[in-house]
Amino acid sequence: MSMFNIGLSGLKTTQKALEVTSHNIANSGTAGFKSGSAEFAAVYNGGQRGGVDVSDIKENFSREGGVVSTGSALDLAITGKGFFVVSENGRMAYTQAGRFDLDKDQNIINSSGNRLQGYGIDAQGNLVPGVLTDLKIEAANIPAEASTEVAFSLNLSSASDVLPAAGFDPAVGSSYNYSQSSEIFDSLGNSHTLTQYFIHTGPNTWETRYFVDGADLATPSTLTFDPSGQLLTPATPSTVALSYTPTTGAAVMNFGVNLTNSTQFGSGFNIYENDADGFTAGEFAGVAIAETGEVFATFTNGETKLQGQVVLANFANVNGLETGNKTVWYATNESGAALYGTPDAGSFGALLSGAYVGSNVDISEQLVDLMAFQQNYQANAKTISSADEMMQILFSAT
């Protein structure tokens, strides 16, 4: 091959390398972008030197981009291995660009309108693993829910004074040993205060009186403990059934106080657990996503509802992926089929909500490459110029 053609191949390949470098620099601020590099290969034609060609353009999946904080709950960064799975008009695509939002139908989408994939939930709100679906948020407000149980466990000091139960008066602090309040809710979401008064009536024996909003429920209960301080009665399940009729027009409240795990040791009075179910009505407030990918709708009353779980993908050969527009890739025979899993499990990285992974382009490195390719281009142009001068000398000599 003539010097002209060899020099021309150098110009073409260097031009291609310059295009790749320029593309990298242009996408230095693109979320999830992976920098590319041109790989050169020498060309021989029948053993004769034929110049150079670009054999492949490799994307750098091994270098992670920096984490960019945004504060938006739907922006997600993968802290480790994995790709998000998005549906591109029914075709599965894979990306590390974790900037998501909600569309008008409350589907979680990226900037191209592709829907984020994951495991959905059934009618009972339980995850349905193994089946990919569009992740969607149920943004409807949630109605009030009446309390049905107060999980309440405590330690009553065995060294407490013994008091006569008949002398109990909630207005007289010396007529009982301890008291504790819990917030409960009626069917309309109104808040009520359940107060329990504990009276040490004898060795290992206590009487409890119950009041709601200051009204005596007139259903005292007896707690007894064995010599090792463990609760004997009420027996397991250690629940005291109570009933209260609200003055708010709500339904009669039938609930239980679960005293399981309560003790009577010589140490002081101590609350282990005081947590009632039920809640007031709540309006949709936003979305929260856990490190393990669970997606929750949040409400103004502090409640959350599971909506699904983000699923990640990985491949046996990530360099075999097909590059698509808008920072996505597609599976190929060379990459192998996608391997799905949940975040923070196995080899998959955890999710960081409120941030995204930026471009992995190193600007300093790209500028050095840019200068090197410019010099290479000039050198190849010089070989063509020299060949032209030699031809002119040859022709003039003849």
Short mmCIF file of C-alpha atoms in Angstrom, two decimals:
data_model
loop_
_atom_site.label_atom_id
_atom_site.label_comp_id
_atom_site.label_asym_id
_atom_site.label_seq_id
_atom_site.Cartn_x
_atom_site.Cartn_y
_atom_site.Cartn_z
CA MET A 1 0.00 0.00 0.00
CA SER A 2 1.28 3.47 -0.87
CA MET A 3 2.44 5.98 1.70
CA PHE A 4 -0.60 8.06 0.76
CA ASN A 5 -3.03 5.33 1.80
CA ILE A 6 -1.09 4.51 4.96
CA GLY A 7 -1.07 8.16 5.95
CA LEU A 8 -4.75 8.45 5.09
CA SER A 9 -5.58 5.49 7.35
CA GLY A 10 -3.71 7.25 10.15
CA LEU A 11 -5.74 10.41 9.58
CA LYS A 12 -9.03 8.50 9.58
CA THR A 13 -8.31 6.53 12.76
CA THR A 14 -6.97 9.58 14.55
CA GLN A 15 -10.08 11.50 13.50
CA LYS A 16 -12.17 8.68 14.99
CA ALA A 17 -10.19 8.81 18.22
CA LEU A 18 -10.64 12.58 18.35
CA GLU A 19 -14.40 12.08 17.93
CA VAL A 20 -14.46 9.61 20.84
CA THR A 21 -12.47 11.99 23.04
CA SER A 22 -14.69 14.93 22.10
CA HIS A 23 -17.74 12.80 22.88
CA ASN A 24 -16.29 11.99 26.30
CA ILE A 25 -15.63 15.64 27.08
CA ALA A 26 -19.09 16.66 25.91
CA ASN A 27 -20.66 14.11 28.30
CA SER A 28 -18.53 14.89 31.34
CA GLY A 29 -21.68 16.12 33.07
CA THR A 30 -24.05 13.38 31.85
CA ALA A 31 -25.50 11.14 34.57
CA GLY A 32 -24.40 7.51 34.29
CA PHE A 33 -22.17 8.14 31.25
CA LYS A 34 -19.22 5.78 30.68
CA SER A 35 -16.17 7.15 28.91
CA GLY A 36 -15.06 5.41 25.73
CA SER A 37 -11.66 4.78 24.23
CA ALA A 38 -10.65 3.89 20.67
CA GLU A 39 -8.52 0.77 20.28
CA PHE A 40 -6.13 0.80 17.32
CA ALA A 41 -4.95 -2.22 15.35
CA ALA A 42 -2.23 -2.47 12.69
CA VAL A 43 -3.39 -3.45 9.19
CA TYR A 44 -1.39 -5.83 6.93
CA ASN A 45 -2.45 -6.71 3.41
CA GLY A 46 -0.86 -9.94 2.28
CA GLY A 47 2.02 -9.33 4.68
CA GLN A 48 2.47 -5.77 3.41
CA ARG A 49 2.09 -2.85 5.77
CA GLY A 50 -1.32 -1.24 5.30
CA GLY A 51 -1.59 1.36 8.02
CA VAL A 52 -3.95 1.38 10.99
CA ASP A 53 -7.61 0.93 11.79
CA VAL A 54 -9.94 1.36 14.78
CA SER A 55 -10.63 -2.23 15.91
CA ASP A 56 -13.10 -1.34 18.67
CA ILE A 57 -14.40 1.41 20.91
CA LYS A 58 -14.48 0.23 24.53
CA GLU A 59 -16.55 1.85 27.27
CA ASN A 60 -15.03 1.97 30.73
CA PHE A 61 -17.44 0.18 33.08
CA SER A 62 -14.81 -0.47 35.74
CA ARG A 63 -14.45 3.19 36.77
CA GLU A 64 -17.37 4.53 38.79
CA GLY A 65 -18.61 8.07 38.39
CA GLY A 66 -18.83 10.43 41.32
CA VAL A 67 -21.97 10.57 43.45
CA VAL A 68 -23.91 13.81 42.95
CA SER A 69 -26.29 14.77 45.75
CA THR A 70 -29.66 16.28 44.79
CA GLY A 71 -31.95 15.75 47.77
CA SER A 72 -34.69 14.36 45.49
CA ALA A 73 -35.90 11.01 46.87
CA LEU A 74 -36.42 9.58 43.37
CA ASP A 75 -32.81 10.20 42.33
CA LEU A 76 -30.91 6.96 42.94
CA ALA A 77 -27.22 6.11 42.99
CA ILE A 78 -25.96 2.51 42.86
CA THR A 79 -23.08 2.23 45.33
CA GLY A 80 -21.46 -0.77 43.67
CA LYS A 81 -22.31 -3.09 40.81
CA GLY A 82 -25.53 -3.14 38.85
CA PHE A 83 -27.73 -1.39 36.30
CA PHE A 84 -31.24 -0.04 36.65
CA VAL A 85 -33.76 -1.81 34.45
CA VAL A 86 -36.10 0.38 32.39
CA SER A 87 -38.79 -0.49 29.88
CA GLU A 88 -38.25 1.29 26.57
CA ASN A 89 -41.62 0.76 24.88
CA GLY A 90 -41.56 -2.85 26.02
CA ARG A 91 -37.86 -3.47 25.33
CA MET A 92 -35.67 -3.95 28.40
CA ALA A 93 -32.83 -1.43 28.60
CA TYR A 94 -30.18 -0.96 31.26
CA THR A 95 -28.71 2.22 32.67
CA GLN A 96 -26.74 3.66 35.57
CA ALA A 97 -28.30 7.09 35.11
CA GLY A 98 -30.43 7.22 38.25
CA ARG A 99 -32.40 10.42 37.75
CA PHE A 100 -36.07 9.48 38.05
CA ASP A 101 -39.40 11.26 38.46
CA LEU A 102 -43.14 10.54 38.40
CA ASP A 103 -45.30 10.89 35.31
CA LYS A 104 -48.96 11.92 35.35
CA ASP A 105 -49.98 8.33 36.12
CA GLN A 106 -47.48 8.11 39.00
CA ASN A 107 -45.16 5.71 37.14
CA ILE A 108 -41.48 6.12 38.03
CA ILE A 109 -39.74 7.19 34.81
CA ASN A 110 -36.41 8.57 33.62
CA SER A 111 -35.95 11.69 31.49
CA SER A 112 -36.73 9.69 28.32
CA GLY A 113 -40.04 8.48 29.70
CA ASN A 114 -38.79 4.91 30.16
CA ARG A 115 -40.42 3.18 33.12
CA LEU A 116 -38.30 1.91 35.99
CA GLN A 117 -38.71 -1.84 36.55
CA GLY A 118 -38.94 -3.82 39.77
CA TYR A 119 -41.07 -6.20 41.80
CA GLY A 120 -44.66 -5.08 42.35
CA ILE A 121 -47.10 -5.80 45.17
CA ASP A 122 -50.28 -7.86 45.38
CA ALA A 123 -53.72 -6.73 46.62
CA GLN A 124 -52.59 -7.29 50.22
CA GLY A 125 -49.54 -5.07 49.79
CA ASN A 126 -47.01 -7.94 49.73
CA LEU A 127 -44.07 -8.03 47.32
CA VAL A 128 -44.37 -10.33 44.32
CA PRO A 129 -40.75 -11.37 43.66
CA GLY A 130 -39.54 -12.82 40.39
CA VAL A 131 -41.85 -10.86 38.08
CA LEU A 132 -40.64 -7.53 36.65
CA THR A 133 -43.23 -4.79 36.30
CA ASP A 134 -43.48 -1.00 36.00
CA LEU A 135 -42.96 0.58 39.42
CA LYS A 136 -45.89 2.84 40.23
CA ILE A 137 -46.88 4.94 43.24
CA GLU A 138 -50.38 4.83 44.70
CA ALA A 139 -50.80 8.48 45.62
CA ALA A 140 -54.33 8.26 47.04
CA ASN A 141 -54.79 9.54 50.59
CA ILE A 142 -55.21 6.88 53.28
CA PRO A 143 -58.24 6.82 55.62
CA ALA A 144 -58.03 6.75 59.40
CA GLU A 145 -57.59 3.39 61.09
CA ALA A 146 -58.75 2.66 64.63
CA SER A 147 -56.29 1.27 67.17
CA THR A 148 -56.72 -2.41 67.96
CA GLU A 149 -53.64 -3.08 70.08
CA VAL A 150 -51.20 -1.26 72.31
CA ALA A 151 -47.90 -3.13 72.45
CA PHE A 152 -46.90 -2.24 75.99
CA SER A 153 -44.18 -3.90 78.06
CA LEU A 154 -42.49 -2.58 81.16
CA ASN A 155 -40.62 -3.42 84.34
CA LEU A 156 -42.43 -2.86 87.62
CA SER A 157 -40.04 -2.55 90.54
CA SER A 158 -40.51 -5.35 93.08
CA ALA A 159 -39.16 -2.94 95.73
CA SER A 160 -42.15 -0.59 95.33
CA ASP A 161 -44.35 0.22 98.33
CA VAL A 162 -47.45 -1.92 98.75
CA LEU A 163 -50.62 0.17 98.54
CA PRO A 164 -54.32 -0.63 99.11
CA ALA A 165 -56.20 -0.89 95.82
CA ALA A 166 -59.32 0.49 97.48
CA GLY A 167 -57.61 3.81 98.12
CA PHE A 168 -56.84 4.49 94.44
CA ASP A 169 -57.57 7.99 93.15
CA PRO A 170 -56.00 9.16 89.86
CA ALA A 171 -55.85 12.70 91.26
CA VAL A 172 -53.76 11.56 94.22
CA GLY A 173 -50.27 10.54 93.18
CA SER A 174 -49.59 8.70 96.46
CA SER A 175 -52.47 6.26 95.80
CA TYR A 176 -50.64 4.45 92.98
CA ASN A 177 -47.03 3.55 92.25
CA TYR A 178 -46.65 4.31 88.54
CA SER A 179 -48.58 5.60 85.53
CA GLN A 180 -47.96 5.73 81.80
CA SER A 181 -49.88 7.13 78.81
CA SER A 182 -50.27 5.92 75.21
CA GLU A 183 -51.85 7.61 72.18
CA ILE A 184 -54.64 5.64 70.49
CA PHE A 185 -57.01 6.48 67.61
CA ASP A 186 -60.71 5.95 66.97
CA SER A 187 -62.31 5.04 63.61
CA LEU A 188 -62.47 8.72 62.59
CA GLY A 189 -58.79 9.25 63.29
CA ASN A 190 -59.30 11.27 66.47
CA SER A 191 -56.51 10.96 69.00
CA HIS A 192 -57.23 9.71 72.53
CA THR A 193 -55.01 9.20 75.56
CA LEU A 194 -54.97 5.84 77.30
CA THR A 195 -53.50 6.11 80.81
CA GLN A 196 -52.57 3.08 82.88
CA TYR A 197 -52.13 3.27 86.66
CA PHE A 198 -50.16 0.53 88.41
CA ILE A 199 -50.77 -0.29 92.09
CA HIS A 200 -48.51 -2.71 93.98
CA THR A 201 -51.09 -4.62 96.07
CA GLY A 202 -48.86 -7.40 97.42
CA PRO A 203 -45.83 -9.63 96.72
CA ASN A 204 -45.61 -10.24 92.97
CA THR A 205 -49.11 -8.78 92.51
CA TRP A 206 -50.20 -5.55 90.84
CA GLU A 207 -53.53 -4.03 89.96
CA THR A 208 -53.88 -1.88 86.84
CA ARG A 209 -56.58 0.74 86.26
CA TYR A 210 -57.36 2.07 82.79
CA PHE A 211 -58.58 5.54 81.78
CA VAL A 212 -59.18 7.04 78.33
CA ASP A 213 -59.25 10.83 78.15
CA GLY A 214 -59.77 10.84 81.91
CA ALA A 215 -62.78 8.47 81.82
CA ASP A 216 -62.50 5.32 83.95
CA LEU A 217 -63.01 2.18 81.85
CA ALA A 218 -63.96 0.37 85.07
CA THR A 219 -62.14 -2.78 83.95
CA PRO A 220 -59.17 -3.20 86.33
CA SER A 221 -56.82 -6.09 85.70
CA THR A 222 -54.44 -8.04 87.92
CA LEU A 223 -50.84 -8.68 86.98
CA THR A 224 -48.93 -11.45 88.75
CA PHE A 225 -45.28 -12.44 88.44
CA ASP A 226 -43.32 -15.54 89.38
CA PRO A 227 -40.35 -15.45 91.82
CA SER A 228 -37.96 -14.89 88.88
CA GLY A 229 -39.79 -11.71 87.84
CA GLN A 230 -41.56 -13.14 84.77
CA LEU A 231 -45.20 -12.36 83.97
CA LEU A 232 -47.67 -15.10 84.93
CA THR A 233 -51.05 -13.44 84.37
CA PRO A 234 -52.45 -12.44 82.09
CA ALA A 235 -51.10 -15.60 80.47
CA THR A 236 -49.62 -15.68 76.98
CA PRO A 237 -50.83 -14.01 74.86
CA SER A 238 -50.64 -11.48 77.66
CA THR A 239 -53.36 -9.13 76.42
CA VAL A 240 -55.93 -7.21 78.45
CA ALA A 241 -59.11 -6.55 76.42
CA LEU A 242 -60.60 -3.06 76.80
CA SER A 243 -63.52 -1.12 75.31
CA TYR A 244 -64.25 2.61 75.06
CA THR A 245 -67.09 4.56 73.46
CA PRO A 246 -65.76 7.86 72.04
CA THR A 247 -67.78 11.05 72.30
CA THR A 248 -66.66 12.00 68.76
CA GLY A 249 -69.28 9.90 66.99
CA ALA A 250 -66.72 7.25 66.07
CA ALA A 251 -67.34 3.53 66.44
CA VAL A 252 -66.83 1.81 69.78
CA MET A 253 -63.12 1.20 70.32
CA ASN A 254 -62.30 -2.42 71.15
CA PHE A 255 -58.60 -2.80 71.71
CA GLY A 256 -56.10 -4.76 73.76
CA VAL A 257 -53.04 -3.92 75.84
CA ASN A 258 -50.39 -6.52 75.08
CA LEU A 259 -48.14 -6.87 78.13
CA THR A 260 -45.98 -9.70 76.80
CA ASN A 261 -42.32 -9.37 77.92
CA SER A 262 -43.25 -7.31 81.01
CA THR A 263 -41.17 -8.08 84.10
CA GLN A 264 -40.92 -7.39 87.83
CA PHE A 265 -37.30 -6.98 88.85
CA GLY A 266 -35.72 -5.03 91.67
CA SER A 267 -34.53 -2.34 89.26
CA GLY A 268 -36.59 0.80 88.76
CA PHE A 269 -39.71 1.40 86.69
CA ASN A 270 -38.81 1.12 83.00
CA ILE A 271 -40.81 1.10 79.75
CA TYR A 272 -39.56 -1.43 77.19
CA GLU A 273 -42.20 -0.78 74.54
CA ASN A 274 -45.13 1.61 74.14
CA ASP A 275 -46.47 1.48 70.60
CA ALA A 276 -50.13 1.53 69.54
CA ASP A 277 -51.35 0.72 66.05
CA GLY A 278 -53.95 2.85 64.26
CA PHE A 279 -53.54 6.33 62.85
CA THR A 280 -55.34 9.44 61.73
CA ALA A 281 -56.12 10.07 58.05
CA GLY A 282 -53.13 11.07 55.94
CA GLU A 283 -52.47 12.82 52.64
CA PHE A 284 -49.86 11.64 50.15
CA ALA A 285 -46.60 13.43 50.94
CA GLY A 286 -43.95 11.83 48.75
CA VAL A 287 -41.79 8.80 48.09
CA ALA A 288 -39.02 7.13 50.09
CA ILE A 289 -36.66 4.45 48.77
CA ALA A 290 -34.58 2.22 51.03
CA GLU A 291 -31.00 1.03 50.43
CA THR A 292 -32.41 -2.39 49.60
CA GLY A 293 -34.70 -0.92 46.93
CA GLU A 294 -38.08 -1.00 48.69
CA VAL A 295 -40.23 1.88 47.45
CA PHE A 296 -42.65 3.48 49.92
CA ALA A 297 -45.37 6.08 49.58
CA THR A 298 -45.21 8.45 52.56
CA PHE A 299 -48.13 10.30 54.14
CA THR A 300 -48.63 13.35 56.32
CA ASN A 301 -49.64 11.22 59.30
CA GLY A 302 -46.23 9.54 59.36
CA GLU A 303 -47.45 6.29 57.82
CA THR A 304 -45.82 4.55 54.86
CA LYS A 305 -47.12 2.02 52.33
CA LEU A 306 -44.92 -0.38 50.40
CA GLN A 307 -45.23 0.14 46.64
CA GLY A 308 -42.65 -2.29 45.26
CA GLN A 309 -38.91 -2.91 45.09
CA VAL A 310 -36.31 -1.69 42.60
CA VAL A 311 -34.50 -4.52 40.78
CA LEU A 312 -30.92 -4.29 39.47
CA ALA A 313 -29.28 -6.19 36.62
CA ASN A 314 -25.77 -7.31 35.83
CA PHE A 315 -24.09 -9.25 33.02
CA ALA A 316 -21.41 -11.87 32.60
CA ASN A 317 -19.66 -9.57 30.09
CA VAL A 318 -20.63 -5.91 30.44
CA ASN A 319 -18.26 -5.00 27.58
CA GLY A 320 -20.52 -6.99 25.27
CA LEU A 321 -23.51 -4.68 25.83
CA GLU A 322 -24.93 -2.74 22.90
CA THR A 323 -24.83 1.02 23.40
CA GLY A 324 -28.07 2.94 22.89
CA ASN A 325 -29.09 6.59 22.99
CA LYS A 326 -29.71 8.47 26.24
CA THR A 327 -27.15 6.49 28.27
CA VAL A 328 -28.74 3.06 28.05
CA TRP A 329 -27.41 -0.33 27.01
CA TYR A 330 -29.04 -3.48 25.64
CA ALA A 331 -28.27 -7.13 26.25
CA THR A 332 -26.62 -9.07 23.42
CA ASN A 333 -25.40 -12.62 22.87
CA GLU A 334 -21.92 -11.35 23.69
CA SER A 335 -22.98 -9.77 27.01
CA GLY A 336 -25.15 -12.71 28.04
CA ALA A 337 -28.65 -12.50 29.47
CA ALA A 338 -29.35 -10.08 32.29
CA LEU A 339 -28.89 -11.43 35.82
CA TYR A 340 -31.48 -9.83 38.10
CA GLY A 341 -31.30 -9.22 41.83
CA THR A 342 -32.27 -6.78 44.56
CA PRO A 343 -30.01 -3.96 45.80
CA ASP A 344 -27.59 -4.67 48.63
CA ALA A 345 -27.88 -8.42 48.08
CA GLY A 346 -25.28 -10.75 46.64
CA SER A 347 -22.94 -8.91 44.28
CA PHE A 348 -25.31 -5.97 43.75
CA GLY A 349 -24.63 -2.56 45.25
CA ALA A 350 -26.95 -0.74 47.63
CA LEU A 351 -29.08 2.25 46.61
CA LEU A 352 -28.49 5.78 47.83
CA SER A 353 -31.64 7.89 47.60
CA GLY A 354 -31.32 11.61 46.97
CA ALA A 355 -28.29 11.31 44.68
CA TYR A 356 -27.18 9.91 41.33
CA VAL A 357 -23.96 8.59 39.82
CA GLY A 358 -22.44 11.12 37.46
CA SER A 359 -20.16 10.65 34.45
CA ASN A 360 -16.90 8.76 34.95
CA VAL A 361 -15.04 11.02 32.50
CA ASP A 362 -11.68 12.32 33.77
CA ILE A 363 -11.36 15.71 32.07
CA SER A 364 -7.59 15.98 32.68
CA GLU A 365 -7.04 12.58 31.10
CA GLN A 366 -9.20 13.48 28.10
CA LEU A 367 -7.33 16.75 27.50
CA VAL A 368 -4.01 14.88 27.47
CA ASP A 369 -5.48 12.40 24.97
CA LEU A 370 -6.79 15.30 22.89
CA MET A 371 -3.30 16.81 22.58
CA ALA A 372 -1.75 13.42 21.78
CA PHE A 373 -4.28 12.71 19.02
CA GLN A 374 -3.79 16.21 17.57
CA GLN A 375 -0.03 15.56 17.35
CA ASN A 376 -0.75 12.15 15.82
CA TYR A 377 -3.02 13.75 13.24
CA GLN A 378 -0.38 16.33 12.34
CA ALA A 379 2.25 13.61 12.01
CA ASN A 380 0.07 11.54 9.65
CA ALA A 381 -0.67 14.65 7.61
CA LYS A 382 3.09 15.21 7.38
CA THR A 383 3.62 11.72 5.93
CA ILE A 384 1.11 12.48 3.18
CA SER A 385 2.79 15.83 2.52
CA SER A 386 6.20 14.14 2.33
CA ALA A 387 4.87 11.47 -0.04
CA ASP A 388 3.44 14.20 -2.25
CA GLU A 389 6.79 16.01 -2.37
CA MET A 390 8.58 12.78 -3.27
CA MET A 391 6.13 12.13 -6.10
CA GLN A 392 6.66 15.63 -7.46
CA ILE A 393 10.44 15.11 -7.43
CA LEU A 394 10.00 11.77 -9.19
CA PHE A 395 7.78 13.19 -11.91
CA SER A 396 10.05 16.22 -12.46
CA ALA A 397 13.06 13.91 -12.79
CA THR A 398 11.37 11.99 -15.60
#
